[in-house]
Coordinates of C-alpha atoms in Angstrom, one line a residue:
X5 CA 0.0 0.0 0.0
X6 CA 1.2 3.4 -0.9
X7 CA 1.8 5.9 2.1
X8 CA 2.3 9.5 2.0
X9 CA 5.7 11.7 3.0
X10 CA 6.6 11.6 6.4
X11 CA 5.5 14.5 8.4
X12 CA 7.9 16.6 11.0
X13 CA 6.9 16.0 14.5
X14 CA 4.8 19.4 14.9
X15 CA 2.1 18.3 12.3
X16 CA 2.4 14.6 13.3
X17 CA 1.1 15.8 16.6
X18 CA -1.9 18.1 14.4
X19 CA -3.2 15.1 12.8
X20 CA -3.0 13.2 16.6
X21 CA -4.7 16.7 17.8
X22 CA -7.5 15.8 14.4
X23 CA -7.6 12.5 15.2
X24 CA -8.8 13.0 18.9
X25 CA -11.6 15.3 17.7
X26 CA -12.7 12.6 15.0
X27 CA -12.8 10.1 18.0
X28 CA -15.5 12.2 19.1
X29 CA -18.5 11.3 16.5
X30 CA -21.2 9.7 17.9
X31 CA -21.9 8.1 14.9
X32 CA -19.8 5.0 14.4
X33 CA -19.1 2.2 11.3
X34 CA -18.0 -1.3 11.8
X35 CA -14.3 -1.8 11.6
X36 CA -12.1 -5.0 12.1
X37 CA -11.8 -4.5 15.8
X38 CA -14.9 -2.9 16.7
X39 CA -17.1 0.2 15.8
X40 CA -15.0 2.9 14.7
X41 CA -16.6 6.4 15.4
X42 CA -17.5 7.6 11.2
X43 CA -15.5 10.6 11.0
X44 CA -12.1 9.0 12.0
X45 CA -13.0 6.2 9.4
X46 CA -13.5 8.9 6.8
X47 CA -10.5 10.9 7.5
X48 CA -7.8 7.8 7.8
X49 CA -9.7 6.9 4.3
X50 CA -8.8 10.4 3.0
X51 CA -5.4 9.5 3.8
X52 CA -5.3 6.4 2.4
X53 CA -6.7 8.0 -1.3
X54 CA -4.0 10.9 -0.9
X55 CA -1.2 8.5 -0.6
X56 CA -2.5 7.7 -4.2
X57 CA -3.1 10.5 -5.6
X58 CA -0.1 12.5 -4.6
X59 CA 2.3 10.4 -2.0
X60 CA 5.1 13.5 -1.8
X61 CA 1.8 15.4 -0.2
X62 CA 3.1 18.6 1.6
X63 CA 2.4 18.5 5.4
X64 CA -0.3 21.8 4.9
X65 CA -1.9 19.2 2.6
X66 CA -1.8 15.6 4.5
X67 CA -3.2 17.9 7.5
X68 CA -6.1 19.8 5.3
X69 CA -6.8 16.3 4.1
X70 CA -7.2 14.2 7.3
X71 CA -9.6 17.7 8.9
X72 CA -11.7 17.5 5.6
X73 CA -14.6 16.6 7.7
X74 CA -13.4 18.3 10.9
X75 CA -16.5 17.8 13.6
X76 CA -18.9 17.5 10.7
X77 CA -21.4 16.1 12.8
X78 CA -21.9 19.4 15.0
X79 CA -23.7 20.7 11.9
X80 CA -26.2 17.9 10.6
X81 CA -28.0 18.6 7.0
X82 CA -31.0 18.7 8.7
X83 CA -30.7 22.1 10.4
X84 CA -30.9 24.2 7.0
X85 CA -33.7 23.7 4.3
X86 CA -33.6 20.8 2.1
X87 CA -33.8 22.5 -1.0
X88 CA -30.7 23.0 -3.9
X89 CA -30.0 26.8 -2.0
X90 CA -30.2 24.8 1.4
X91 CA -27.7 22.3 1.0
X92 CA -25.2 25.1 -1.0
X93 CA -25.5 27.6 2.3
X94 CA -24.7 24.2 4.5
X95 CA -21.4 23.0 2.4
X96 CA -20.6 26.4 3.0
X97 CA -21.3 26.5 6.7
X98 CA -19.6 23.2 6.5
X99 CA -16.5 24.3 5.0
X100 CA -15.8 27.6 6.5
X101 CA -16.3 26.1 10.0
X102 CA -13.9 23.4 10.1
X103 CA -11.1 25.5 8.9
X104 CA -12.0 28.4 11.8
X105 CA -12.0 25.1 14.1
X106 CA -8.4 23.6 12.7
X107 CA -7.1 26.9 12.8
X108 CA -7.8 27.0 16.8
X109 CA -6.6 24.4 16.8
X110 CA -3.4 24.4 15.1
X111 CA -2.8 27.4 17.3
X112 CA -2.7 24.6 19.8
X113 CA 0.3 24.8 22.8
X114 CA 0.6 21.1 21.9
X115 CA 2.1 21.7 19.0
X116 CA 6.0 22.1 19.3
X117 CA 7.6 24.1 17.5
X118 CA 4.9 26.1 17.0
X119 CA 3.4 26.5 13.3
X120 CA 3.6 30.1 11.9
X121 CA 0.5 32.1 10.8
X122 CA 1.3 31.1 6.9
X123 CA 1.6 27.3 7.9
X124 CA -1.9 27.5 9.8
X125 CA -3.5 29.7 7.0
X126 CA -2.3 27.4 4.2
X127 CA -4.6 24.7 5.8
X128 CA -6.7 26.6 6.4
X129 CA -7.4 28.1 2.9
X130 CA -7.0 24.2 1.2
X131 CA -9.8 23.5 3.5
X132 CA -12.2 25.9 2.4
X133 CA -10.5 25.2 -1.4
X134 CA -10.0 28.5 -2.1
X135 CA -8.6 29.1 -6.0
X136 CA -9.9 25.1 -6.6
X137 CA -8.6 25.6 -10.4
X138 CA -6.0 27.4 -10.0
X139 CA -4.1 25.6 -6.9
X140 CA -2.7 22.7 -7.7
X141 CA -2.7 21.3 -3.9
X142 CA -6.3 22.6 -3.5
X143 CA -7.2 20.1 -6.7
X144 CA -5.8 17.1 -5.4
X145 CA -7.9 17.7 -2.2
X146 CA -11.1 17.6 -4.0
X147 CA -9.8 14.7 -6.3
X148 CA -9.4 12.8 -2.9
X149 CA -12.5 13.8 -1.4
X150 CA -14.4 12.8 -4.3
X151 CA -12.7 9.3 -4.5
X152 CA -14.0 8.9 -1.2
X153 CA -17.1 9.5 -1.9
X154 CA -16.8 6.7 -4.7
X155 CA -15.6 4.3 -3.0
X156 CA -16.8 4.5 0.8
X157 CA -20.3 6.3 0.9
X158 CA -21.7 6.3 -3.2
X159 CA -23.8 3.2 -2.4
X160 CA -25.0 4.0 0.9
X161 CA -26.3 7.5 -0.5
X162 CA -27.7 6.0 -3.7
X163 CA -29.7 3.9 -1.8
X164 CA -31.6 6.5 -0.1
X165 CA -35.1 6.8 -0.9
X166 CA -35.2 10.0 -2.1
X167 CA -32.1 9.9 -4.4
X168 CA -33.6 8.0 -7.8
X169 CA -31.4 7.4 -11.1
X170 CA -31.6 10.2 -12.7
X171 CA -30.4 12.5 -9.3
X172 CA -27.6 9.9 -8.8
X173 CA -26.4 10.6 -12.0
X174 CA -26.6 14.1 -11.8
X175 CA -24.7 14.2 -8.9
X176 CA -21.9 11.9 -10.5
X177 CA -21.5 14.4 -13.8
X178 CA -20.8 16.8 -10.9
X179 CA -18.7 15.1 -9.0
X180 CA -16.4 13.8 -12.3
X181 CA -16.4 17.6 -13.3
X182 CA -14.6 18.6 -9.9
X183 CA -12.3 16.1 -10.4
X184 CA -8.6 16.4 -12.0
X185 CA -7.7 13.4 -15.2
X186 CA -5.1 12.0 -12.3
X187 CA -8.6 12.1 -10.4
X188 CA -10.4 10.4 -13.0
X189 CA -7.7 7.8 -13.7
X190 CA -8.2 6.8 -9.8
X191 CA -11.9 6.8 -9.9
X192 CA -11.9 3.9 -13.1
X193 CA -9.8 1.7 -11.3
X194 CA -11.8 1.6 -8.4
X195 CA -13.7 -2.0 -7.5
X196 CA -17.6 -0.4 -7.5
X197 CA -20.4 -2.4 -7.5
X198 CA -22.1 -3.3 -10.8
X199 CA -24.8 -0.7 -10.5
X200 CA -22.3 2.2 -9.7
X201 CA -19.9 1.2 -12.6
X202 CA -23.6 1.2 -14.5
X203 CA -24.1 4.8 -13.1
X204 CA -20.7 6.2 -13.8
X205 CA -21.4 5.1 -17.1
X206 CA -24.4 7.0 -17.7
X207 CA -23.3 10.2 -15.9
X208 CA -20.2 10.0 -18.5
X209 CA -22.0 9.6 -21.6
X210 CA -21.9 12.6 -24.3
X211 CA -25.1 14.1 -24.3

């Protein structure tokens, strides 16, 4: 299995610092030894798809990676409308919250040496993916939360009741348009299911 860069002993200790907040979720997934709480699951997976997609990761981006769903749960869907507008205003609360949070607590005493303000504002700004097109580090970011997506939750969400065929593959033409072609090389050599590789297909067909 591929692994990512090292990482000096001051964001080591970040992603320890991430990791203890992610221990936090209520919600839980089964994992080989037990139930794993569901947003430490989804951040080592992160990790796991960014030792793929770029293995010479800088730290800023390992750390922005593994806090991609920093405390997620403290803002459920459910508290904004669930309408198109709705759901944009709560990615955005989403977003703009974790990095306010990581930035705290990068700022941490823990942390030895310290990280400078650039250090802790370069997360920060990869987390909220400022300049997506234009930043090449900001790009692989969403490549590898999109192949997360693909691989650990697109079954799970297509099976909700409310998502039919033709929203599914809406929302896969969106997600393959985020995505890099060192993205899209990932994504079709991931083992889906047969009705996701059936879904992909349609969302990638030329209209």
């Amino acid at each position: 299995m591929e692994s990512v860069t090292s990482l000096p002993a001051n964001y080591a200790k970040a992603i320890k610092l991430i990791d203890d907040a992610h221990a936090n979720d209520p919600k839980t997934i089964d994992g080989t030894d037990g139930p794993v709480p569901y947003e430490l699951h989804y951040a080592r997976k992160m990790t796991r798809w960014l030792a793929s997609r770029c293995p010479e990761a800088s730290p800023a981006l390992q750390v922005a990676c593994r806090a991609q769903h920093f405390r997620r749960w403290e803002i459920p869907r459910s508290s904004y409308p669930m309408t198109r507008p709705g759901y944009l205003t709560w990615r955005a609360k989403l977003k703009s919250q974790a990095a306010l949070q990581v930035t705290e607590l990068l700022a941490s005493p823990g942390i030895e040496p310290p990280l400078s303000q650039d250090e802790i504002g370069r997360v920060a700004a990869l987390m909220r993916k400022e300049n997506l097109k234009g930043d090449e580090e900001a790009q692989i970011l969403e490549d590898v939360a999109c192949l997360v997506f693909l691989d650990d939750q697109f079954d799970d969400f297509e099976s909700k009741p409310e998502i039919d065929e033709a929203k599914m593959v809406g929302i896969l033409k969106k997600t393959w348009v985020k995505m890099s072609p060192a993205g899209h090389a990932l994504a079709l050599q991931l083992d889906l299911s047969e009705r996701a590789k059936m879904l992909i297909a349609k969302a990638l067909e030329i209209e």
